[in-house]
Amino acid sequence: MHAFTRLTAAGLLAAGLTAAAAGPALAAPPDPSGSGSAFGLAATGPLGAVPPVPAVSSDGGPAHKSVLSEDRLKAVRASALNVDATPSNARSNVTDLAVPTAKLMANAVTATCHNGQGGAHLTRATVAGKRLDATPPPNTTVPVDVEGVGRTSLVLNKQQRMPNGRLAVTAMQLNLPGGKGAVRVASATCGRVPAQRPAEAPAPKPVKHHDLPVTG
């Protein structure tokens, strides 16, 4: 009986030591060469200010956020804002968009970015009663009149290549006259940052020592 007890205790102790050595599972380390981010809606200027909402970023595992509705601005309304990001991919989708002062409406607005390439998709989007292209080419500009503000522009599938090589895609950007602000709908950014090349050591300069050229 005592021998059995000793064997059982020894087995439990060995199992405990094995579990302690293994430790808890570790999350995957962040990817230093890439970073993805996305947001649903953001606004600045006289129409009001809304920070990017919802907003996510990732340099490791997947990130996701959702907001049922956004109506802090009377000038802009939207519902079911969903954003996702990984180091190499990002996606933003906004439904039931309405900007009454610009007569801008859309059933859905989506921006996607995959490995440094991206695009936008608009579902039943109209401005002043005119249907907008569902898959507009990058940086398509449409003139728009905004009540109380004046003539301005709507940029569809706005794409900007950053100095580090990453791509930022904004499905809709309503600019305000005079650069006084903008309303941005569905934005996704992704891409890998090029690895920095090590600095090259300067070439040695010859110096004279005892009348013999040497390097140092």
N, CA and C of each residue as an Amber inpcrd file, in Angstrom:
protein
   648
   0.8390000  -1.2040000   0.0000000   0.0000000   0.0000000   0.0000000
   0.8690000   1.2480000   0.0000000   1.9420000   1.2080000   0.8690000
   2.8180000   2.3620000   0.9220000   3.5610000   2.5350000  -0.3980000
   3.9400000   1.3980000  -1.0200000   4.6520000   1.4770000  -2.3090000
   3.7650000   2.0970000  -3.3670000   2.4670000   1.7200000  -3.3940000
   1.5360000   2.2840000  -4.3710000   1.3760000   3.7890000  -4.1590000
   1.2990000   4.1850000  -2.8770000   1.1470000   5.6070000  -2.5750000
   2.3590000   6.3850000  -3.0430000   3.5500000   5.8120000  -2.8180000
   4.7660000   6.5060000  -3.2550000   4.8270000   6.6240000  -4.7670000
   4.4070000   5.5700000  -5.4740000   4.4150000   5.6230000  -6.9320000
   3.4270000   6.6520000  -7.4550000   2.2410000   6.7200000  -6.8330000
   1.2350000   7.6990000  -7.2670000   1.7330000   9.1150000  -7.0460000
   2.3250000   9.3610000  -5.8890000   2.8320000  10.7050000  -5.6000000
   3.9360000  11.0790000  -6.5600000   4.7920000  10.1080000  -6.8650000
   5.8840000  10.3860000  -7.8020000   5.3450000  10.7130000  -9.1820000
   4.2880000   9.9980000  -9.6030000   3.6940000  10.2660000 -10.9210000
   3.0730000  11.6400000 -10.9750000   2.3580000  12.0480000  -9.9190000
   1.7410000  13.3770000  -9.8900000   2.7950000  14.4610000  -9.8940000
   3.8860000  14.2470000  -9.1520000   4.9570000  15.2390000  -9.1140000
   5.6030000  15.3980000 -10.4810000   5.8170000  14.2750000 -11.1760000
   6.4200000  14.3430000 -12.5190000   5.5170000  15.0800000 -13.4810000
   4.2020000  14.8140000 -13.3990000   3.2580000  15.5010000 -14.2860000
   3.2580000  16.9870000 -14.0170000   3.3340000  17.3530000 -12.7100000
   3.3440000  18.7760000 -12.3760000   4.5790000  19.4640000 -12.8940000
   5.7370000  18.7930000 -12.7780000   6.9700000  19.3900000 -13.2770000
   6.9280000  19.5490000 -14.7810000   6.3380000  18.5550000 -15.4770000
   6.2280000  18.6550000 -16.9410000   5.3510000  19.8260000 -17.3410000
   4.1890000  20.0160000 -16.6590000   3.2890000  21.1260000 -16.9780000
   3.9540000  22.4530000 -16.7000000   4.7110000  22.5280000 -15.5700000
   5.3720000  23.7900000 -15.2380000   6.4270000  24.1240000 -16.2640000
   7.1400000  23.0990000 -16.7610000   8.1700000  23.3570000 -17.7670000
   7.5660000  23.8370000 -19.0570000   6.3930000  23.2630000 -19.4120000
   5.7570000  23.6700000 -20.6670000   5.2810000  25.1020000 -20.5910000
   4.6940000  25.5170000 -19.4250000   4.2330000  26.8780000 -19.2550000
   3.0150000  27.1540000 -20.1000000   2.4280000  28.3620000 -19.9700000
   1.2530000  28.7210000 -20.7500000   1.5850000  28.9120000 -22.2170000
   0.5930000  28.6950000 -23.0810000   0.8040000  28.8960000 -24.5140000
   1.0880000  30.3690000 -24.7900000   2.0820000  30.6280000 -25.6130000
   2.4720000  31.9980000 -25.9210000   1.8110000  32.4510000 -27.2090000
   1.3780000  33.7180000 -27.2380000   0.7880000  34.2900000 -28.4530000
   1.8720000  34.4710000 -29.4970000   1.4540000  34.4720000 -30.7600000
   2.4150000  34.6720000 -31.8410000   3.0490000  36.0530000 -31.7130000
   4.3650000  36.1620000 -31.9120000   5.0090000  37.4650000 -31.7830000
   4.5170000  38.4150000 -32.8590000   4.5420000  39.7230000 -32.5820000
   4.1040000  40.6840000 -33.5950000   4.9980000  40.6380000 -34.8240000
   4.4120000  40.9590000 -35.9630000   5.1430000  40.9650000 -37.2240000
   5.7290000  42.3570000 -37.4230000   7.0500000  42.5390000 -37.2690000
   7.6270000  43.8750000 -37.3650000   7.6290000  44.4340000 -38.7740000
   7.3660000  43.5770000 -39.7740000   7.4450000  44.0420000 -41.1550000
   6.1050000  44.4900000 -41.7160000   5.0190000  44.3630000 -40.9450000
   3.7190000  44.7440000 -41.4690000   2.7840000  45.2000000 -40.3850000
   1.7970000  45.9950000 -40.7790000   0.7960000  46.4660000 -39.8310000
  -0.4570000  46.8370000 -40.6060000  -1.6080000  46.3550000 -40.1390000
  -2.8760000  46.6780000 -40.7770000  -3.7480000  47.4720000 -39.8320000
  -4.6060000  48.3270000 -40.3860000  -5.5260000  49.1110000 -39.5640000
  -6.7590000  49.4470000 -40.3920000  -7.8320000  49.7910000 -39.6830000
  -9.0780000  50.1350000 -40.3690000  -9.9630000  50.9450000 -39.4350000
 -10.8020000  51.8000000 -40.0280000 -11.8380000  52.4750000 -39.2540000
 -13.0710000  52.6530000 -40.1290000 -14.2220000  52.8540000 -39.4670000
 -15.4780000  52.9550000 -40.2020000 -15.8260000  54.3670000 -40.6310000
 -15.7170000  55.3200000 -39.6930000 -16.1590000  56.6810000 -39.9860000
 -15.3150000  57.6700000 -39.1990000 -14.9730000  58.7930000 -39.8250000
 -14.2560000  59.8740000 -39.1620000 -14.6520000  61.1840000 -39.8140000
 -14.6870000  62.2590000 -39.0290000 -15.0800000  63.5640000 -39.5680000
 -14.3420000  64.6780000 -38.8420000 -14.0060000  65.7250000 -39.6000000
 -13.4170000  66.9450000 -39.0460000 -14.0370000  68.1300000 -39.7790000
 -14.0120000  69.3120000 -39.1460000 -14.4880000  70.5020000 -39.8170000
 -15.8180000  71.0120000 -39.3040000 -16.4210000  71.9510000 -40.0470000
 -17.6510000  72.6120000 -39.5850000 -18.8620000  71.6990000 -39.4570000
 -18.8570000  70.5630000 -40.1360000 -19.9680000  69.6340000 -39.9840000
 -19.9260000  68.9190000 -38.6360000 -18.7950000  69.0210000 -37.9550000
 -18.6340000  68.3750000 -36.6660000 -17.4140000  67.4730000 -36.6760000
 -17.0190000  67.0030000 -35.4920000 -15.8320000  66.1570000 -35.3650000
 -16.1950000  64.8060000 -34.7720000 -15.7230000  63.7510000 -35.4230000
 -15.8700000  62.3850000 -34.9210000 -14.5260000  61.6960000 -35.1090000
 -13.8940000  61.2300000 -34.0310000 -12.6460000  60.4830000 -34.2090000
 -12.9320000  59.1690000 -34.9180000 -11.9100000  58.5480000 -35.5040000
 -12.1420000  57.2770000 -36.2050000 -12.8780000  56.2680000 -35.3210000
 -14.0440000  55.8000000 -35.8020000 -14.8750000  54.8880000 -35.0140000
 -15.5790000  53.8910000 -35.9310000 -15.6500000  52.6130000 -35.5930000
 -14.7020000  51.9670000 -34.6890000 -13.3510000  51.8790000 -35.3690000
 -12.2910000  51.6930000 -34.6040000 -10.9500000  51.6590000 -35.1780000
 -10.1820000  50.4740000 -34.5990000  -9.4230000  49.7800000 -35.4660000
  -8.5770000  48.6680000 -35.0380000  -7.2280000  48.7670000 -35.7350000
  -6.2260000  48.1410000 -35.1290000  -4.9140000  48.0140000 -35.7620000
  -4.3020000  46.6950000 -35.3020000  -3.4070000  46.1530000 -36.1180000
  -2.7990000  44.8640000 -35.7890000  -1.4190000  44.7570000 -36.3990000
  -0.4610000  44.3090000 -35.5640000   0.8340000  43.8810000 -36.0810000
   1.1210000  42.4520000 -35.6340000   0.0330000  41.7630000 -35.2130000
   0.1510000  40.3660000 -34.7980000  -1.0760000  39.5830000 -35.2120000
  -1.9390000  39.2560000 -34.2340000  -3.1390000  38.4930000 -34.5250000
  -4.2480000  39.3460000 -35.1010000  -5.3600000  38.7270000 -35.5160000
  -6.4860000  39.4660000 -36.0970000  -7.1710000  40.3430000 -35.0560000
  -7.6800000  41.4900000 -35.5130000  -8.4050000  42.4140000 -34.6540000
  -9.7380000  42.7520000 -35.3110000 -10.7860000  42.8890000 -34.4980000
 -12.1310000  43.1590000 -35.0290000 -12.9040000  44.0430000 -34.0490000
 -13.6700000  44.9750000 -34.6110000 -14.5710000  45.7950000 -33.8000000
 -15.8310000  46.0780000 -34.6060000 -16.9410000  46.2750000 -33.8820000
 -18.2190000  46.6000000 -34.5230000 -18.9420000  47.6650000 -33.7100000
 -19.6910000  48.5030000 -34.4210000 -20.5530000  49.4970000 -33.7990000
 -21.9050000  49.4100000 -34.4950000 -22.9710000  49.3370000 -33.7150000
 -24.3010000  49.1760000 -34.3090000 -24.7510000  50.4000000 -35.0770000
 -24.4200000  51.5960000 -34.5760000 -24.8350000  52.8150000 -35.2770000
 -23.9440000  53.9640000 -34.8610000 -23.8610000  54.9780000 -35.7060000
 -23.0980000  56.1880000 -35.4200000 -23.9400000  57.3880000 -35.8290000
 -24.4080000  58.1290000 -34.8460000 -25.2620000  59.2850000 -35.1430000
 -24.9140000  60.4860000 -34.2720000 -23.6540000  60.5720000 -33.8380000
 -23.2480000  61.7270000 -33.0350000 -23.3090000  63.0170000 -33.8400000
 -23.1260000  62.8920000 -35.1570000 -23.2500000  64.0570000 -36.0400000
 -24.6230000  64.0500000 -36.6900000 -25.3030000  65.1830000 -36.6240000
 -26.5900000  65.2790000 -37.3180000 -26.3800000  65.2400000 -38.8210000
 -25.1910000  65.6520000 -39.2540000 -24.9180000  65.7360000 -40.6880000
 -24.5700000  64.3820000 -41.3010000 -24.1950000  63.3980000 -40.4650000
 -23.7680000  62.0940000 -40.9780000 -24.4010000  60.9970000 -40.1270000
 -24.9890000  60.0080000 -40.8150000 -25.5620000  58.8680000 -40.1040000
 -25.1040000  57.5750000 -40.7640000 -24.9030000  56.5540000 -39.9430000
 -24.5020000  55.2490000 -40.4740000 -24.8450000  54.1880000 -39.4430000
 -24.9360000  52.9400000 -39.9060000 -25.2100000  51.8300000 -38.9940000
 -24.3770000  50.6260000 -39.3820000 -24.2370000  49.6890000 -38.4170000
 -23.4930000  48.4440000 -38.6320000 -22.1230000  48.7170000 -39.2350000
 -21.2720000  49.3510000 -38.4490000 -19.8990000  49.6240000 -38.8530000
 -19.0220000  48.4770000 -38.3550000 -18.3490000  47.7990000 -39.2920000
 -17.5210000  46.6380000 -38.9590000 -16.1260000  46.8160000 -39.5440000
 -15.1080000  46.6090000 -38.7010000 -13.7260000  46.7520000 -39.1670000
 -12.9010000  45.5510000 -38.7200000 -11.9620000  45.1330000 -39.5810000
 -11.0860000  44.0000000 -39.3040000  -9.6780000  44.3370000 -39.7820000
  -8.6720000  43.7810000 -39.0920000  -7.2880000  44.0250000 -39.5070000
  -6.3830000  42.8900000 -39.0650000  -5.4050000  42.5770000 -39.9190000
  -4.2660000  41.7290000 -39.5980000  -3.0480000  42.4890000 -40.1290000
  -1.8140000  41.9990000 -39.9020000  -0.6600000  42.7350000 -40.4180000
  -0.6760000  42.9510000 -41.9280000  -1.2790000  42.0380000 -42.6920000
  -1.2320000  42.1580000 -44.1510000  -2.5930000  42.4520000 -44.7860000
  -3.6710000  42.4680000 -43.9910000  -5.0030000  42.6890000 -44.5410000
  -5.8120000  43.6350000 -43.6550000  -6.7280000  44.3510000 -44.2890000
  -7.6400000  45.2160000 -43.5360000  -8.9290000  45.3780000 -44.3290000
 -10.0370000  45.5440000 -43.5900000 -11.3370000  45.7050000 -44.2430000
 -12.2350000  46.5570000 -43.3630000 -13.0030000  47.4350000 -44.0090000
 -13.9770000  48.2670000 -43.3110000 -15.2760000  48.2730000 -44.1030000
 -16.3860000  48.0620000 -43.3850000 -17.6980000  48.0590000 -44.0300000
 -18.6770000  48.8990000 -43.2200000 -19.3470000  49.8270000 -43.9050000
 -20.3220000  50.7150000 -43.2770000 -21.6320000  50.6050000 -44.0480000
 -22.7410000  50.4120000 -43.3480000 -24.0310000  50.2970000 -44.0240000
 -24.9290000  51.4710000 -43.6560000 -25.9390000  51.6760000 -44.5150000
 -26.9570000  52.7200000 -44.3110000 -26.3340000  54.0950000 -44.0810000
 -25.4250000  54.4620000 -44.9710000 -24.7910000  55.7720000 -44.8770000
 -25.7210000  56.8510000 -45.4220000 -25.7740000  57.9910000 -44.7090000
 -26.5620000  59.1330000 -45.1850000 -25.8840000  60.4280000 -44.7600000
 -25.6290000  61.2970000 -45.7420000 -25.1400000  62.6560000 -45.4880000
 -26.1530000  63.5850000 -46.1630000 -27.2440000  63.9370000 -45.4760000
 -28.3510000  64.6790000 -46.1080000 -27.9420000  66.0040000 -46.7310000
 -27.0260000  66.7440000 -46.0910000 -26.6480000  68.0500000 -46.6310000
 -25.9410000  67.9430000 -47.9760000 -25.3550000  66.7780000 -48.2660000
 -24.6880000  66.5470000 -49.5580000 -25.5290000  65.6730000 -50.4690000
 -26.7330000  65.2800000 -50.0020000 -27.5950000  64.3760000 -50.7490000
 -26.8470000  63.1060000 -51.1480000 -26.0470000  62.6130000 -50.1810000
 -25.2220000  61.4250000 -50.3840000 -25.8040000  60.2750000 -49.5660000
 -26.0420000  59.1480000 -50.2260000 -26.5980000  57.9740000 -49.5620000
 -25.9600000  56.7080000 -50.1330000 -25.9070000  55.6550000 -49.3050000
 -25.3970000  54.3630000 -49.7820000 -25.9060000  53.2570000 -48.8770000
 -26.3050000  52.1500000 -49.4950000 -26.6880000  50.9830000 -48.6950000
 -25.4860000  50.3870000 -47.9710000 -24.3390000  50.4040000 -48.6360000
 -23.1120000  49.8830000 -48.0190000 -21.8970000  50.5060000 -48.6940000
 -20.8650000  50.7350000 -47.8820000 -19.5970000  51.2880000 -48.3580000
 -18.4830000  50.4190000 -47.7860000 -17.6170000  49.9010000 -48.6630000
 -16.5910000  48.9560000 -48.2110000 -15.2260000  49.3250000 -48.7820000
 -14.2130000  49.2650000 -47.9330000 -12.8220000  49.4260000 -48.3520000
 -12.0580000  48.1780000 -47.9550000 -11.2010000  47.6890000 -48.8520000
 -10.3890000  46.5080000 -48.5620000  -8.9340000  46.7740000 -48.9230000
  -8.0400000  46.1030000 -48.2010000  -6.6070000  46.2060000 -48.4820000
  -5.9890000  44.8350000 -48.2260000  -5.2410000  44.3270000 -49.2080000
  -4.6480000  42.9950000 -49.1030000  -3.2200000  43.0330000 -49.6340000
  -2.2740000  42.8280000 -48.7340000  -0.8580000  42.7900000 -49.1200000
  -0.4430000  44.0070000 -49.9370000  -0.8610000  45.1750000 -49.4970000
  -0.4460000  46.4080000 -50.1530000  -1.2300000  46.7760000 -51.3920000
  -2.3310000  46.0540000 -51.6850000  -3.2030000  46.3740000 -52.8090000
  -4.6290000  46.4900000 -52.2740000  -5.4140000  47.4350000 -52.8240000
  -6.7480000  47.6170000 -52.2650000  -7.7520000  48.1560000 -53.2500000
  -8.9800000  48.3270000 -52.7600000 -10.0520000  48.8390000 -53.5970000
 -11.2650000  49.1800000 -52.7550000 -12.3110000  49.6640000 -53.4170000
 -13.5420000  50.0630000 -52.7440000 -14.7380000  49.5100000 -53.4960000
 -15.8100000  49.2490000 -52.7420000 -17.0520000  48.7880000 -53.3520000
 -18.2140000  49.5440000 -52.7200000 -19.0960000  50.0880000 -53.5800000
 -20.2480000  50.8600000 -53.1340000 -21.5240000  50.1400000 -53.5700000
 -22.4510000  49.9780000 -52.6320000 -23.7140000  49.3130000 -52.9310000
 -24.8460000  50.3350000 -52.9230000 -25.4600000  50.5150000 -54.0990000
 -26.5770000  51.4500000 -54.2630000 -26.2480000  52.8160000 -53.6610000
 -25.1110000  53.3560000 -54.0970000 -24.6750000  54.6760000 -53.6280000
 -25.1040000  55.7480000 -54.6180000 -25.6320000  56.8530000 -54.1060000
 -26.0800000  57.9650000 -54.9550000 -25.6590000  59.2900000 -54.3360000
 -25.4680000  60.2840000 -55.1960000 -25.2410000  61.6540000 -54.7590000
 -26.1150000  62.5480000 -55.6250000 -26.9540000  63.3420000 -54.9880000
 -27.9190000  64.2010000 -55.6890000 -28.7720000  63.3840000 -56.6500000
 -29.1130000  62.1630000 -56.2410000 -29.9750000  61.3080000 -57.0560000
 -29.2810000  60.5570000 -58.1600000 -27.9800000  60.7690000 -58.3680000
 -27.2390000  60.0890000 -59.4300000 -26.4790000  58.8990000 -58.8550000
 -26.6060000  57.7580000 -59.5290000 -25.9720000  56.5380000 -59.0580000
 -24.4520000  56.6220000 -59.2320000 -23.7300000  56.1990000 -58.2120000
 -22.2730000  56.1600000 -58.2690000 -21.8110000  54.7700000 -58.6860000
 -20.6620000  54.7170000 -59.3470000 -20.0910000  53.4410000 -59.7900000
 -19.8620000  52.5300000 -58.5910000 -20.2460000  51.2720000 -58.7270000
 -20.0860000  50.3200000 -57.6230000 -18.6220000  50.0250000 -57.3300000
 -17.7790000  50.0280000 -58.3560000 -16.3450000  49.7810000 -58.1710000
 -15.5560000  50.9070000 -58.8410000 -15.5360000  52.0760000 -58.2350000
 -14.8870000  53.2260000 -58.8760000 -13.3790000  53.0420000 -58.9800000
 -12.7740000  53.5370000 -60.0460000 -11.3080000  53.5010000 -60.1540000
 -10.6830000  54.3200000 -59.0300000  -9.4170000  54.0560000 -58.7230000
  -8.7690000  54.8140000 -57.6500000  -8.8330000  56.3200000 -57.8770000
  -9.1350000  57.0540000 -56.8120000  -9.1290000  58.5080000 -56.7800000
 -10.1060000  59.1420000 -57.7830000 -11.3010000  58.5420000 -57.8860000
 -12.3610000  59.1250000 -58.7050000 -12.9560000  60.3210000 -57.9620000
 -13.0320000  61.4740000 -58.6310000 -13.5170000  62.7010000 -57.9970000
 -14.8450000  63.1240000 -58.6060000 -15.8320000  63.3830000 -57.7360000
 -17.1730000  63.7760000 -58.1620000 -17.5170000  65.1200000 -57.5230000
 -17.9370000  66.1430000 -58.3040000 -18.3220000  67.4270000 -57.7020000
 -19.6190000  67.2860000 -56.9000000 -19.6670000  67.9700000 -55.7570000
 -20.8110000  67.8650000 -54.8550000 -21.1260000  69.2440000 -54.2770000
 -22.4160000  69.5370000 -54.1270000 -22.8570000  70.7540000 -53.4440000
 -23.3550000  70.3680000 -52.0520000 -22.7950000  71.0120000 -51.0260000
 -23.1830000  70.7520000 -49.6470000 -23.9280000  71.9730000 -49.1070000
 -25.1370000  71.7600000 -48.6340000 -25.9510000  72.8600000 -48.1160000
 -25.2320000  73.5680000 -46.9760000 -25.1890000  74.8950000 -47.0740000
 -24.5640000  75.6950000 -46.0380000 -23.0550000  75.7290000 -46.0920000
 -22.4560000  74.9550000 -46.9960000 -20.9990000  74.9020000 -47.1080000
 -20.5300000  75.3420000 -48.4760000 -21.2010000  74.8540000 -49.5150000
 -20.8400000  75.2370000 -50.8700000 -20.3730000  74.0820000 -51.7200000
 -19.7710000  74.4310000 -52.8390000 -19.2920000  73.4420000 -53.8030000
 -18.0350000  72.7580000 -53.2740000 -18.0130000  71.4400000 -53.3770000
 -16.8480000  70.7020000 -52.9090000 -16.7050000  69.4270000 -53.7500000
 -15.9540000  68.4570000 -53.2490000 -15.7030000  67.2500000 -54.0350000
 -15.8360000  66.0090000 -53.1680000 -16.2480000  64.9300000 -53.8150000
 -16.3330000  63.6130000 -53.1960000 -15.3240000  62.7150000 -53.8950000
 -14.3710000  62.1870000 -53.1500000 -13.3540000  61.3040000 -53.7210000
 -13.7300000  59.8620000 -53.3930000 -13.8350000  59.0320000 -54.4220000
 -14.1920000  57.6300000 -54.2640000 -12.9530000  56.7520000 -54.4490000
 -12.8360000  55.7170000 -53.6190000 -11.6900000  54.8160000 -53.6870000
 -10.3770000  55.5960000 -53.6260000 -10.2840000  56.4670000 -52.6260000
  -9.0650000  57.2570000 -52.4710000  -7.9360000  56.3370000 -52.0210000
  -6.8130000  56.3700000 -52.7540000  -5.6810000  55.5170000 -52.4380000
  -4.4270000  56.3660000 -52.2860000  -3.7520000  56.1510000 -51.1680000
  -2.5230000  56.8790000 -50.8730000  -1.4280000  55.8860000 -50.5220000
  -0.2890000  55.9920000 -51.2190000   0.8620000  55.1540000 -50.9140000
   1.7550000  55.9190000 -49.9320000   1.9680000  55.3420000 -48.7700000
   2.7460000  56.0080000 -47.7340000   4.2380000  55.8860000 -48.0050000
   5.0480000  56.7590000 -47.3760000   6.4920000  56.6890000 -47.5990000
   7.0870000  55.3290000 -47.2610000   6.4900000  54.5960000 -46.2990000
   7.0300000  53.2840000 -45.9280000   6.4960000  52.1580000 -46.7980000
   5.7180000  52.4960000 -47.8460000   5.2420000  51.4870000 -48.7780000
   3.8540000  50.9520000 -48.4940000   3.2710000  51.2630000 -47.3300000
   1.9280000  50.7820000 -47.0180000   0.8900000  51.5730000 -47.8240000
  -0.2800000  50.9530000 -48.0150000  -1.3470000  51.5650000 -48.8010000
  -2.5330000  51.8930000 -47.8940000  -3.0570000  53.1140000 -48.0400000
  -4.2560000  53.5330000 -47.3200000  -5.3830000  53.7170000 -48.3310000
  -6.5120000  53.0150000 -48.1090000  -7.6680000  53.0880000 -48.9960000
  -8.8500000  53.6540000 -48.2100000  -9.4470000  54.7270000 -48.7150000
 -10.6600000  55.2950000 -48.1290000 -11.7550000  55.2240000 -49.1840000
 -12.8090000  54.4790000 -48.8930000 -13.8380000  54.2480000 -49.9100000
 -14.5150000  55.5430000 -50.3250000 -14.8170000  56.4260000 -49.3570000
 -15.4440000  57.7280000 -49.6450000 -14.7950000  58.8060000 -48.7940000
 -14.4610000  59.9190000 -49.4150000 -13.9790000  61.0740000 -48.6640000
 -14.6630000  62.3250000 -49.2050000 -15.5160000  62.9100000 -48.3780000
 -16.2140000  64.1400000 -48.7350000 -15.3890000  65.3160000 -48.2220000
 -14.7220000  66.0130000 -49.1330000 -13.8840000  67.1500000 -48.7550000
 -14.7390000  68.3940000 -48.5390000 -14.3460000  69.2120000 -47.5880000
 -15.0200000  70.4780000 -47.3640000 -14.2200000  71.6030000 -48.0020000
 -14.8990000  72.6470000 -48.5090000 -14.1940000  73.7160000 -49.2280000
 -13.0980000  74.3430000 -48.3720000 -12.0360000  74.7520000 -49.0670000
 -10.9460000  75.4380000 -48.3870000 -10.1100000  74.5490000 -47.4940000
 -10.2190000  73.2380000 -47.6830000  -9.4460000  72.3200000 -46.8500000
  -9.7960000  72.4120000 -45.3760000 -11.0580000  72.7500000 -45.0730000
 -11.4700000  72.9510000 -43.6800000 -11.9420000  71.6740000 -42.9910000
 -11.8090000  70.5730000 -43.6480000 -12.2060000  69.3210000 -43.0210000
 -12.6660000  68.3160000 -44.0430000 -13.0900000  67.1560000 -43.5640000
 -13.5380000  66.0900000 -44.4540000 -14.3180000  65.0590000 -43.6520000
 -15.1820000  64.3330000 -44.3700000 -15.8770000  63.1800000 -43.8140000
 -15.3280000  61.9530000 -44.5290000 -14.7780000  61.0180000 -43.7740000
 -14.1730000  59.8190000 -44.3510000 -14.9910000  58.5980000 -43.9560000
 -15.3360000  57.7950000 -44.9470000 -16.1780000  56.6230000 -44.7150000
 -15.4490000  55.3780000 -45.2070000 -15.2610000  54.4050000 -44.3340000
 -14.6590000  53.1060000 -44.6400000 -13.2200000  53.2610000 -45.1190000
 -12.2950000  53.0640000 -44.2020000 -10.8750000  53.1880000 -44.5260000
 -10.1220000  51.9460000 -44.0770000  -9.2050000  51.4710000 -44.9320000
  -8.4020000  50.2850000 -44.6370000  -6.9660000  50.5290000 -45.0720000
  -6.0220000  50.1730000 -44.2170000  -4.6000000  50.3810000 -44.5000000
  -3.8420000  49.0870000 -44.2380000  -2.9380000  48.7280000 -45.1500000
  -2.1490000  47.5130000 -44.9600000  -0.8740000  47.5990000 -45.7690000
  -0.0470000  46.5920000 -45.6110000   1.1850000  46.5250000 -46.3800000
   2.3690000  46.2580000 -45.4840000   3.4420000  45.8390000 -46.0820000
   4.6400000  45.5190000 -45.3230000   5.6640000  46.6370000 -45.4630000
   6.2800000  46.9460000 -44.3370000   7.3100000  47.9730000 -44.3280000
   8.6090000  47.3570000 -44.8160000   9.2460000  47.9530000 -45.8380000
  10.4970000  47.3810000 -46.3330000  11.5430000  47.3210000 -45.2270000
  12.2680000  46.2320000 -45.1900000  13.3280000  46.1040000 -44.1930000
  14.4120000  47.1430000 -44.4540000  14.8620000  47.7670000 -43.3800000
  15.9100000  48.7710000 -43.5310000  17.2400000  48.0980000 -43.8170000
  17.9510000  48.6370000 -44.7900000  19.2580000  48.0840000 -45.1290000
  20.2870000  48.5890000 -44.1260000  21.1710000  47.7300000 -43.6700000
  22.1730000  48.1800000 -42.6980000  23.0650000  49.2560000 -43.2890000
  23.3930000  50.2070000 -42.4540000  24.2500000  51.3010000 -42.9200000
  25.6360000  50.7600000 -43.2560000  26.1600000  51.2090000 -44.3680000
  27.4790000  50.7550000 -44.7870000  28.5460000  51.5320000 -44.0250000
  29.5590000  50.8070000 -43.5930000  30.6660000  51.4630000 -42.8930000
  31.4250000  52.3360000 -43.8760000  31.8730000  53.5100000 -43.4270000
  32.6330000  54.3800000 -44.3440000  33.9480000  53.7310000 -44.7360000
  34.3530000  54.0150000 -45.9640000  35.6140000  53.4600000 -46.4600000
  36.7650000  54.0110000 -45.6310000  37.7350000  53.1700000 -45.2690000
  38.8670000  53.6590000 -44.4690000  39.6810000  54.6800000 -45.2500000
  40.1380000  55.6800000 -44.5300000  40.9520000  56.7230000 -45.1650000
  42.4280000  56.4280000 -44.9250000  43.2170000  56.5190000 -45.9860000
  44.6590000  56.2730000 -45.8080000  45.3160000  57.3680000 -44.9810000
  46.1690000  56.9780000 -44.0600000  46.9440000  57.9410000 -43.2730000
  48.4110000  57.5600000 -43.3800000  49.2560000  58.5170000 -43.1580000
  50.6950000  58.2530000 -43.2620000  51.2770000  57.9880000 -41.8900000
  52.1020000  56.9700000 -41.8440000  52.7770000  56.6200000 -40.5990000
  54.1670000  56.1180000 -40.9540000  55.1500000  56.8240000 -40.4900000
  56.5330000  56.5080000 -40.8270000  56.7180000  56.4770000 -42.3480000
  56.0610000  57.4550000 -43.0140000  56.2060000  57.5980000 -44.4640000
  55.6210000  56.4140000 -45.2330000  54.7960000  55.5150000 -44.5950000
  54.1830000  54.4110000 -45.3120000  52.6820000  54.5880000 -45.2560000
  51.9490000  54.5140000 -46.4080000  50.4830000  54.6670000 -46.3710000
  49.8270000  53.4330000 -45.7390000  49.0560000  53.6580000 -44.7180000
  48.3100000  52.5930000 -44.0770000  46.8730000  53.0470000 -43.9370000
  45.9920000  52.1380000 -43.5120000  44.5950000  52.5080000 -43.3190000
  44.2900000  52.4560000 -41.8370000  43.3340000  53.3120000 -41.4140000
  42.9760000  53.3430000 -40.0080000  41.7470000  54.1530000 -39.7860000
